[in-house]
Amino acid sequence: MTTNPVGTAQNNADQSKSDFDFDAIGIGAGFAGLALIHYLRETGLSVRILDRGSDVGGTWNWNCYPGAATDSESYYYCLTFSKELLQKWSWTKRYPGWKETQAYMKFVADECDMWPHIQFDTEVVEAEYMADRGGWQVKTAGGETLTCQYLISGMGMISEPMIPKIEGIESFEGSIFHSSRWPRDLDYAGKKVAVIGSGSTTVQMVPVLAETAQNVTVFQRTPNYILPAMQRPMTAEWEKEIKDNYDAIVQKCRDHSFGMAFDSPTGRTVEGTSLGEVQRVFEENWKGSFRWVFETFDDLLTNREANRLASEFITTKMKEQIDDPEIADLVAPNVDDYPLFAKRPPLDQGYLKSLNRHNVTLVDIKKKEPLVEITADGIKTTQNSYEFDIIVLATGFKAYTGALEAFPIRGDQGETLNEKWQRSSDSIMGVCVAGFPNLFIVTGPQAPFANLPTSIEQNVIWISRCIQKMRHEGYNVFKPRIEAEKEWTAHTADIHNQTLMACGDEVNSWMMGANRDDKGPRVLIYFGGANAYYDRMDQSADEGFPELEFVKLDK
Ligand code: NAP
């Protein structure tokens, strides 16, 4: 076991035997980075993971705002390659906070001796495919140039912040920052705090902030369907039940449409069920987490009428928790406005109740008092001027593609991913992109939206099987086939359009990139079921990766 946090390029443990510095360079030391180290090291590759942060964690290293926690239940929000580790680690609650999840990731890195493979405080600023060598050259902000045969993005699908263009944003004289860049030493006790945005991040953050801040003001544009998390501690009995059944839990995730250990599909649909029975099933399953969406009826995300009943049930439950009927009407969406899951619903650990506090204010910036500007001492709307010490931009992310577009990643024709994805974010199963040989992406655009550790592990298994094949058969370059990309893109769009998630462009949903001001809405997610996607990946590997052309390069 080692805890050396900073590996060095000279480290013999991961030095490549080929003419590259490393066989594989991965970017990002979150779940993807850890999975890459495990699976590629098993394949005999030299692996170097670069991360601009100073610790493992990825999302859980950056999103350290008060209240940050997983929305997946702890015991399946983890890597599953080692049965021993699953037994050894103990979670303390149903939804661990960011610190606990990061501690788990450090535990994995310790137990599996992963630290020597990770180079922290290293921001990649450019990557270019070298056609003559069949590999990649990677440049870092520190001036280092590294080469590798395979470049693999593990940068995460929700990691590049979306900074809103609000007049006067530069003029604020207090602390202003994006929620995912929360200053670790910030003391907000007794301070006046503004939160712009009302998505999952805000819902997690506000009840915790409100405990000690002088006041918290939330500037809300679009209301969300907010589901209860129903947090609870892990008990000895519950932990035993989990650990006695881990194989089945892991299999459940692999076989589930969202990669979660849920009991669905249920074989029940709202269509054809009496209204009384629908209400009974909704009520009986009101036990917290996204389970409610998946363990009640199978047609909530495809049938508008079923979705409407679910939406009404949720908004009624939301409003019951709020004392002031005006606030209740403001925070709960009107079910005619958009369907449940056109935006990703937040999970509540106290947000709705916190709106009853004297020191929490919800401001309607959509209809009642739109934002005008940020000033030196606060925020001006069309109706009021508010003074603040701190402004939190909980304004979301450039999902799926943002991290890959933030610096030039140049393929074999000199085009960058950013340029290629101007109109449509095409890929092959979210893992490969035509025009970008020997580049893999873990959970890229057009991959499913699912319990991420499950998807990450499935992606990394596919990647390592692909590399194994190439090594075994003497290939050194793979070129993603454009026909395969077109086929996957069309298939993904076809399925997307059959779901109610396709309404996301009407409500700025990040799930369609509709929250971005620099690109138009698009199909970003494969909604055909994560399990069907994992099957397709297995089939691809079994059939020798027909989506890729393999080349033996004479060097
Ligand atoms: P988000 O859901 O995209 O919400 C961003 C919020 O900012 C929205 O309310 C949006 O309003 C508002 N906004 C954006 N630009 C604005 C502007 N110019 N003026 C005023 N308001 C503006 O972002 P998020 O809350 O950070 O969550 C993003 C995703 O990250 C989640 O859906 C989830 O998948 C993930 N996440 C996960 C967890 C977890 O699993 N524990 C926790 C937090 C986040 P509109 O809706 O009107 O655009």
mmCIF file with all atom_site columns, N, CA and C in Angstrom, residues 99-151:
data_model
loop_
_atom_site.group_PDB
_atom_site.id
_atom_site.type_symbol
_atom_site.label_atom_id
_atom_site.label_alt_id
_atom_site.label_comp_id
_atom_site.label_asym_id
_atom_site.label_entity_id
_atom_site.label_seq_id
_atom_site.pdbx_PDB_ins_code
_atom_site.Cartn_x
_atom_site.Cartn_y
_atom_site.Cartn_z
_atom_site.occupancy
_atom_site.B_iso_or_equiv
_atom_site.pdbx_formal_charge
_atom_site.auth_seq_id
_atom_site.auth_comp_id
_atom_site.auth_asym_id
_atom_site.auth_atom_id
_atom_site.pdbx_PDB_model_num
ATOM 1   N N  . LYS A 1 99  ? -16.993 14.225 0.791   1.00 0.00 ? 99  LYS A N  1
ATOM 2   C CA . LYS A 1 99  ? -15.777 13.822 1.517   1.00 0.00 ? 99  LYS A CA 1
ATOM 3   C C  . LYS A 1 99  ? -15.704 12.309 1.640   1.00 0.00 ? 99  LYS A C  1
ATOM 4   N N  . GLU A 1 100 ? -16.843 11.705 1.924   1.00 0.00 ? 100 GLU A N  1
ATOM 5   C CA . GLU A 1 100 ? -16.860 10.248 2.101   1.00 0.00 ? 100 GLU A CA 1
ATOM 6   C C  . GLU A 1 100 ? -16.586 9.535  0.772   1.00 0.00 ? 100 GLU A C  1
ATOM 7   N N  . THR A 1 101 ? -17.169 10.050 -0.304  1.00 0.00 ? 101 THR A N  1
ATOM 8   C CA . THR A 1 101 ? -16.929 9.426  -1.607  1.00 0.00 ? 101 THR A CA 1
ATOM 9   C C  . THR A 1 101 ? -15.467 9.575  -2.004  1.00 0.00 ? 101 THR A C  1
ATOM 10  N N  . GLN A 1 102 ? -14.915 10.757 -1.734  1.00 0.00 ? 102 GLN A N  1
ATOM 11  C CA . GLN A 1 102 ? -13.503 10.953 -2.056  1.00 0.00 ? 102 GLN A CA 1
ATOM 12  C C  . GLN A 1 102 ? -12.624 10.041 -1.180  1.00 0.00 ? 102 GLN A C  1
ATOM 13  N N  . ALA A 1 103 ? -13.010 9.875  0.093   1.00 0.00 ? 103 ALA A N  1
ATOM 14  C CA . ALA A 1 103 ? -12.243 8.981  0.977   1.00 0.00 ? 103 ALA A CA 1
ATOM 15  C C  . ALA A 1 103 ? -12.279 7.555  0.429   1.00 0.00 ? 103 ALA A C  1
ATOM 16  N N  . TYR A 1 104 ? -13.445 7.156  -0.111  1.00 0.00 ? 104 TYR A N  1
ATOM 17  C CA . TYR A 1 104 ? -13.552 5.824  -0.716  1.00 0.00 ? 104 TYR A CA 1
ATOM 18  C C  . TYR A 1 104 ? -12.580 5.695  -1.899  1.00 0.00 ? 104 TYR A C  1
ATOM 19  N N  . MET A 1 105 ? -12.503 6.751  -2.699  1.00 0.00 ? 105 MET A N  1
ATOM 20  C CA . MET A 1 105 ? -11.634 6.694  -3.871  1.00 0.00 ? 105 MET A CA 1
ATOM 21  C C  . MET A 1 105 ? -10.155 6.639  -3.464  1.00 0.00 ? 105 MET A C  1
ATOM 22  N N  . LYS A 1 106 ? -9.828  7.346  -2.379  1.00 0.00 ? 106 LYS A N  1
ATOM 23  C CA . LYS A 1 106 ? -8.450  7.268  -1.866  1.00 0.00 ? 106 LYS A CA 1
ATOM 24  C C  . LYS A 1 106 ? -8.159  5.860  -1.353  1.00 0.00 ? 106 LYS A C  1
ATOM 25  N N  . PHE A 1 107 ? -9.164  5.278  -0.732  1.00 0.00 ? 107 PHE A N  1
ATOM 26  C CA . PHE A 1 107 ? -9.036  3.897  -0.239  1.00 0.00 ? 107 PHE A CA 1
ATOM 27  C C  . PHE A 1 107 ? -8.730  2.944  -1.408  1.00 0.00 ? 107 PHE A C  1
ATOM 28  N N  . VAL A 1 108 ? -9.452  3.120  -2.526  1.00 0.00 ? 108 VAL A N  1
ATOM 29  C CA . VAL A 1 108 ? -9.205  2.263  -3.702  1.00 0.00 ? 108 VAL A CA 1
ATOM 30  C C  . VAL A 1 108 ? -7.774  2.481  -4.211  1.00 0.00 ? 108 VAL A C  1
ATOM 31  N N  . ALA A 1 109 ? -7.380  3.766  -4.281  1.00 0.00 ? 109 ALA A N  1
ATOM 32  C CA . ALA A 1 109 ? -6.031  4.073  -4.775  1.00 0.00 ? 109 ALA A CA 1
ATOM 33  C C  . ALA A 1 109 ? -4.963  3.486  -3.852  1.00 0.00 ? 109 ALA A C  1
ATOM 34  N N  . ASP A 1 110 ? -5.217  3.545  -2.545  1.00 0.00 ? 110 ASP A N  1
ATOM 35  C CA . ASP A 1 110 ? -4.277  2.960  -1.570  1.00 0.00 ? 110 ASP A CA 1
ATOM 36  C C  . ASP A 1 110 ? -4.186  1.452  -1.739  1.00 0.00 ? 110 ASP A C  1
ATOM 37  N N  . GLU A 1 111 ? -5.351  0.825  -1.664  1.00 0.00 ? 111 GLU A N  1
ATOM 38  C CA . GLU A 1 111 ? -5.405  -0.639 -1.659  1.00 0.00 ? 111 GLU A CA 1
ATOM 39  C C  . GLU A 1 111 ? -4.812  -1.226 -2.934  1.00 0.00 ? 111 GLU A C  1
ATOM 40  N N  . CYS A 1 112 ? -4.988  -0.528 -4.052  1.00 0.00 ? 112 CYS A N  1
ATOM 41  C CA . CYS A 1 112 ? -4.547  -1.064 -5.340  1.00 0.00 ? 112 CYS A CA 1
ATOM 42  C C  . CYS A 1 112 ? -3.241  -0.434 -5.813  1.00 0.00 ? 112 CYS A C  1
ATOM 43  N N  . ASP A 1 113 ? -2.583  0.278  -4.914  1.00 0.00 ? 113 ASP A N  1
ATOM 44  C CA . ASP A 1 113 ? -1.277  0.860  -5.250  1.00 0.00 ? 113 ASP A CA 1
ATOM 45  C C  . ASP A 1 113 ? -1.326  1.666  -6.548  1.00 0.00 ? 113 ASP A C  1
ATOM 46  N N  . MET A 1 114 ? -2.274  2.584  -6.607  1.00 0.00 ? 114 MET A N  1
ATOM 47  C CA . MET A 1 114 ? -2.484  3.339  -7.849  1.00 0.00 ? 114 MET A CA 1
ATOM 48  C C  . MET A 1 114 ? -1.748  4.679  -7.891  1.00 0.00 ? 114 MET A C  1
ATOM 49  N N  . TRP A 1 115 ? -1.330  5.177  -6.725  1.00 0.00 ? 115 TRP A N  1
ATOM 50  C CA . TRP A 1 115 ? -0.779  6.539  -6.680  1.00 0.00 ? 115 TRP A CA 1
ATOM 51  C C  . TRP A 1 115 ? 0.391   6.767  -7.643  1.00 0.00 ? 115 TRP A C  1
ATOM 52  N N  . PRO A 1 116 ? 1.310   5.788  -7.798  1.00 0.00 ? 116 PRO A N  1
ATOM 53  C CA . PRO A 1 116 ? 2.455   6.074  -8.685  1.00 0.00 ? 116 PRO A CA 1
ATOM 54  C C  . PRO A 1 116 ? 2.053   6.324  -10.133 1.00 0.00 ? 116 PRO A C  1
ATOM 55  N N  . HIS A 1 117 ? 0.826   5.985  -10.484 1.00 0.00 ? 117 HIS A N  1
ATOM 56  C CA . HIS A 1 117 ? 0.389   6.190  -11.866 1.00 0.00 ? 117 HIS A CA 1
ATOM 57  C C  . HIS A 1 117 ? -0.250  7.557  -12.082 1.00 0.00 ? 117 HIS A C  1
ATOM 58  N N  . ILE A 1 118 ? -0.426  8.321  -11.003 1.00 0.00 ? 118 ILE A N  1
ATOM 59  C CA . ILE A 1 118 ? -1.201  9.562  -11.122 1.00 0.00 ? 118 ILE A CA 1
ATOM 60  C C  . ILE A 1 118 ? -0.300  10.776 -10.949 1.00 0.00 ? 118 ILE A C  1
ATOM 61  N N  . GLN A 1 119 ? -0.425  11.698 -11.879 1.00 0.00 ? 119 GLN A N  1
ATOM 62  C CA . GLN A 1 119 ? 0.340   12.935 -11.840 1.00 0.00 ? 119 GLN A CA 1
ATOM 63  C C  . GLN A 1 119 ? -0.642  14.087 -11.627 1.00 0.00 ? 119 GLN A C  1
ATOM 64  N N  . PHE A 1 120 ? -0.597  14.679 -10.411 1.00 0.00 ? 120 PHE A N  1
ATOM 65  C CA . PHE A 1 120 ? -1.547  15.739 -10.070 1.00 0.00 ? 120 PHE A CA 1
ATOM 66  C C  . PHE A 1 120 ? -1.035  17.118 -10.496 1.00 0.00 ? 120 PHE A C  1
ATOM 67  N N  . ASP A 1 121 ? -1.873  18.105 -10.300 1.00 0.00 ? 121 ASP A N  1
ATOM 68  C CA . ASP A 1 121 ? -1.536  19.505 -10.601 1.00 0.00 ? 121 ASP A CA 1
ATOM 69  C C  . ASP A 1 121 ? -1.013  19.648 -12.027 1.00 0.00 ? 121 ASP A C  1
ATOM 70  N N  . THR A 1 122 ? -1.578  18.867 -12.922 1.00 0.00 ? 122 THR A N  1
ATOM 71  C CA . THR A 1 122 ? -1.121  18.844 -14.310 1.00 0.00 ? 122 THR A CA 1
ATOM 72  C C  . THR A 1 122 ? -2.317  19.035 -15.225 1.00 0.00 ? 122 THR A C  1
ATOM 73  N N  . GLU A 1 123 ? -2.415  20.222 -15.769 1.00 0.00 ? 123 GLU A N  1
ATOM 74  C CA . GLU A 1 123 ? -3.545  20.526 -16.658 1.00 0.00 ? 123 GLU A CA 1
ATOM 75  C C  . GLU A 1 123 ? -3.126  20.293 -18.105 1.00 0.00 ? 123 GLU A C  1
ATOM 76  N N  . VAL A 1 124 ? -3.905  19.499 -18.805 1.00 0.00 ? 124 VAL A N  1
ATOM 77  C CA . VAL A 1 124 ? -3.623  19.284 -20.229 1.00 0.00 ? 124 VAL A CA 1
ATOM 78  C C  . VAL A 1 124 ? -4.182  20.475 -20.995 1.00 0.00 ? 124 VAL A C  1
ATOM 79  N N  . VAL A 1 125 ? -3.353  21.071 -21.856 1.00 0.00 ? 125 VAL A N  1
ATOM 80  C CA . VAL A 1 125 ? -3.808  22.256 -22.601 1.00 0.00 ? 125 VAL A CA 1
ATOM 81  C C  . VAL A 1 125 ? -3.913  21.986 -24.101 1.00 0.00 ? 125 VAL A C  1
ATOM 82  N N  . GLU A 1 126 ? -3.368  20.867 -24.557 1.00 0.00 ? 126 GLU A N  1
ATOM 83  C CA . GLU A 1 126 ? -3.415  20.557 -25.987 1.00 0.00 ? 126 GLU A CA 1
ATOM 84  C C  . GLU A 1 126 ? -3.103  19.081 -26.192 1.00 0.00 ? 126 GLU A C  1
ATOM 85  N N  . ALA A 1 127 ? -3.768  18.478 -27.157 1.00 0.00 ? 127 ALA A N  1
ATOM 86  C CA . ALA A 1 127 ? -3.444  17.081 -27.511 1.00 0.00 ? 127 ALA A CA 1
ATOM 87  C C  . ALA A 1 127 ? -3.549  16.961 -29.027 1.00 0.00 ? 127 ALA A C  1
ATOM 88  N N  . GLU A 1 128 ? -2.579  16.310 -29.610 1.00 0.00 ? 128 GLU A N  1
ATOM 89  C CA . GLU A 1 128 ? -2.549  16.217 -31.074 1.00 0.00 ? 128 GLU A CA 1
ATOM 90  C C  . GLU A 1 128 ? -2.188  14.798 -31.499 1.00 0.00 ? 128 GLU A C  1
ATOM 91  N N  . TYR A 1 129 ? -2.946  14.286 -32.474 1.00 0.00 ? 129 TYR A N  1
ATOM 92  C CA . TYR A 1 129 ? -2.644  12.950 -32.998 1.00 0.00 ? 129 TYR A CA 1
ATOM 93  C C  . TYR A 1 129 ? -1.450  13.053 -33.942 1.00 0.00 ? 129 TYR A C  1
ATOM 94  N N  . MET A 1 130 ? -0.494  12.155 -33.767 1.00 0.00 ? 130 MET A N  1
ATOM 95  C CA . MET A 1 130 ? 0.689   12.139 -34.629 1.00 0.00 ? 130 MET A CA 1
ATOM 96  C C  . MET A 1 130 ? 0.519   10.975 -35.600 1.00 0.00 ? 130 MET A C  1
ATOM 97  N N  . ALA A 1 131 ? 0.076   11.294 -36.820 1.00 0.00 ? 131 ALA A N  1
ATOM 98  C CA . ALA A 1 131 ? -0.260  10.244 -37.787 1.00 0.00 ? 131 ALA A CA 1
ATOM 99  C C  . ALA A 1 131 ? 0.968   9.389  -38.126 1.00 0.00 ? 131 ALA A C  1
ATOM 100 N N  . ASP A 1 132 ? 2.130   9.998  -38.167 1.00 0.00 ? 132 ASP A N  1
ATOM 101 C CA . ASP A 1 132 ? 3.335   9.237  -38.552 1.00 0.00 ? 132 ASP A CA 1
ATOM 102 C C  . ASP A 1 132 ? 3.742   8.233  -37.477 1.00 0.00 ? 132 ASP A C  1
ATOM 103 N N  . ARG A 1 133 ? 3.391   8.524  -36.235 1.00 0.00 ? 133 ARG A N  1
ATOM 104 C CA . ARG A 1 133 ? 3.799   7.623  -35.147 1.00 0.00 ? 133 ARG A CA 1
ATOM 105 C C  . ARG A 1 133 ? 2.652   6.771  -34.615 1.00 0.00 ? 133 ARG A C  1
ATOM 106 N N  . GLY A 1 134 ? 1.430   7.118  -35.030 1.00 0.00 ? 134 GLY A N  1
ATOM 107 C CA . GLY A 1 134 ? 0.280   6.348  -34.534 1.00 0.00 ? 134 GLY A CA 1
ATOM 108 C C  . GLY A 1 134 ? 0.088   6.531  -33.039 1.00 0.00 ? 134 GLY A C  1
ATOM 109 N N  . GLY A 1 135 ? 0.186   7.769  -32.591 1.00 0.00 ? 135 GLY A N  1
ATOM 110 C CA . GLY A 1 135 ? 0.013   8.039  -31.157 1.00 0.00 ? 135 GLY A CA 1
ATOM 111 C C  . GLY A 1 135 ? -0.285  9.503  -30.925 1.00 0.00 ? 135 GLY A C  1
ATOM 112 N N  . TRP A 1 136 ? -0.291  9.880  -29.678 1.00 0.00 ? 136 TRP A N  1
ATOM 113 C CA . TRP A 1 136 ? -0.700  11.238 -29.299 1.00 0.00 ? 136 TRP A CA 1
ATOM 114 C C  . TRP A 1 136 ? 0.421   11.990 -28.589 1.00 0.00 ? 136 TRP A C  1
ATOM 115 N N  . GLN A 1 137 ? 0.435   13.286 -28.847 1.00 0.00 ? 137 GLN A N  1
ATOM 116 C CA . GLN A 1 137 ? 1.323   14.174 -28.107 1.00 0.00 ? 137 GLN A CA 1
ATOM 117 C C  . GLN A 1 137 ? 0.454   15.066 -27.239 1.00 0.00 ? 137 GLN A C  1
ATOM 118 N N  . VAL A 1 138 ? 0.812   15.126 -25.960 1.00 0.00 ? 138 VAL A N  1
ATOM 119 C CA . VAL A 1 138 ? -0.009  15.856 -24.994 1.00 0.00 ? 138 VAL A CA 1
ATOM 120 C C  . VAL A 1 138 ? 0.839   16.953 -24.364 1.00 0.00 ? 138 VAL A C  1
ATOM 121 N N  . LYS A 1 139 ? 0.311   18.177 -24.370 1.00 0.00 ? 139 LYS A N  1
ATOM 122 C CA . LYS A 1 139 ? 1.062   19.279 -23.744 1.00 0.00 ? 139 LYS A CA 1
ATOM 123 C C  . LYS A 1 139 ? 0.349   19.720 -22.473 1.00 0.00 ? 139 LYS A C  1
ATOM 124 N N  . THR A 1 140 ? 1.120   20.069 -21.473 1.00 0.00 ? 140 THR A N  1
ATOM 125 C CA . THR A 1 140 ? 0.524   20.477 -20.203 1.00 0.00 ? 140 THR A CA 1
ATOM 126 C C  . THR A 1 140 ? 0.785   21.960 -19.937 1.00 0.00 ? 140 THR A C  1
ATOM 127 N N  . ALA A 1 141 ? -0.001  22.524 -19.022 1.00 0.00 ? 141 ALA A N  1
ATOM 128 C CA . ALA A 1 141 ? 0.150   23.944 -18.688 1.00 0.00 ? 141 ALA A CA 1
ATOM 129 C C  . ALA A 1 141 ? 1.531   24.217 -18.093 1.00 0.00 ? 141 ALA A C  1
ATOM 130 N N  . GLY A 1 142 ? 2.128   23.193 -17.490 1.00 0.00 ? 142 GLY A N  1
ATOM 131 C CA . GLY A 1 142 ? 3.452   23.341 -16.888 1.00 0.00 ? 142 GLY A CA 1
ATOM 132 C C  . GLY A 1 142 ? 4.575   23.262 -17.912 1.00 0.00 ? 142 GLY A C  1
ATOM 133 N N  . GLY A 1 143 ? 4.251   23.093 -19.186 1.00 0.00 ? 143 GLY A N  1
ATOM 134 C CA . GLY A 1 143 ? 5.276   23.075 -20.234 1.00 0.00 ? 143 GLY A CA 1
ATOM 135 C C  . GLY A 1 143 ? 5.800   21.691 -20.573 1.00 0.00 ? 143 GLY A C  1
ATOM 136 N N  . GLU A 1 144 ? 5.226   20.663 -19.969 1.00 0.00 ? 144 GLU A N  1
ATOM 137 C CA . GLU A 1 144 ? 5.669   19.298 -20.252 1.00 0.00 ? 144 GLU A CA 1
ATOM 138 C C  . GLU A 1 144 ? 5.048   18.811 -21.563 1.00 0.00 ? 144 GLU A C  1
ATOM 139 N N  . THR A 1 145 ? 5.782   18.014 -22.330 1.00 0.00 ? 145 THR A N  1
ATOM 140 C CA . THR A 1 145 ? 5.210   17.349 -23.506 1.00 0.00 ? 145 THR A CA 1
ATOM 141 C C  . THR A 1 145 ? 5.368   15.850 -23.296 1.00 0.00 ? 145 THR A C  1
ATOM 142 N N  . LEU A 1 146 ? 4.243   15.134 -23.352 1.00 0.00 ? 146 LEU A N  1
ATOM 143 C CA . LEU A 1 146 ? 4.262   13.689 -23.126 1.00 0.00 ? 146 LEU A CA 1
ATOM 144 C C  . LEU A 1 146 ? 3.657   13.006 -24.344 1.00 0.00 ? 146 LEU A C  1
ATOM 145 N N  . THR A 1 147 ? 4.130   11.805 -24.643 1.00 0.00 ? 147 THR A N  1
ATOM 146 C CA . THR A 1 147 ? 3.559   11.067 -25.780 1.00 0.00 ? 147 THR A CA 1
ATOM 147 C C  . THR A 1 147 ? 2.980   9.734  -25.293 1.00 0.00 ? 147 THR A C  1
ATOM 148 N N  . CYS A 1 148 ? 2.014   9.250  -26.041 1.00 0.00 ? 148 CYS A N  1
ATOM 149 C CA . CYS A 1 148 ? 1.392   7.972  -25.681 1.00 0.00 ? 148 CYS A CA 1
ATOM 150 C C  . CYS A 1 148 ? 0.787   7.350  -26.943 1.00 0.00 ? 148 CYS A C  1
ATOM 151 N N  . GLN A 1 149 ? 0.586   6.048  -26.891 1.00 0.00 ? 149 GLN A N  1
ATOM 152 C CA . GLN A 1 149 ? -0.095  5.404  -28.017 1.00 0.00 ? 149 GLN A CA 1
ATOM 153 C C  . GLN A 1 149 ? -1.598  5.679  -27.953 1.00 0.00 ? 149 GLN A C  1
ATOM 154 N N  . TYR A 1 150 ? -2.157  5.529  -26.750 1.00 0.00 ? 150 TYR A N  1
ATOM 155 C CA . TYR A 1 150 ? -3.603  5.744  -26.575 1.00 0.00 ? 150 TYR A CA 1
ATOM 156 C C  . TYR A 1 150 ? -3.836  6.918  -25.637 1.00 0.00 ? 150 TYR A C  1
ATOM 157 N N  . LEU A 1 151 ? -4.696  7.824  -26.103 1.00 0.00 ? 151 LEU A N  1
ATOM 158 C CA . LEU A 1 151 ? -5.114  8.917  -25.231 1.00 0.00 ? 151 LEU A CA 1
ATOM 159 C C  . LEU A 1 151 ? -6.548  8.615  -24.794 1.00 0.00 ? 151 LEU A C  1
#
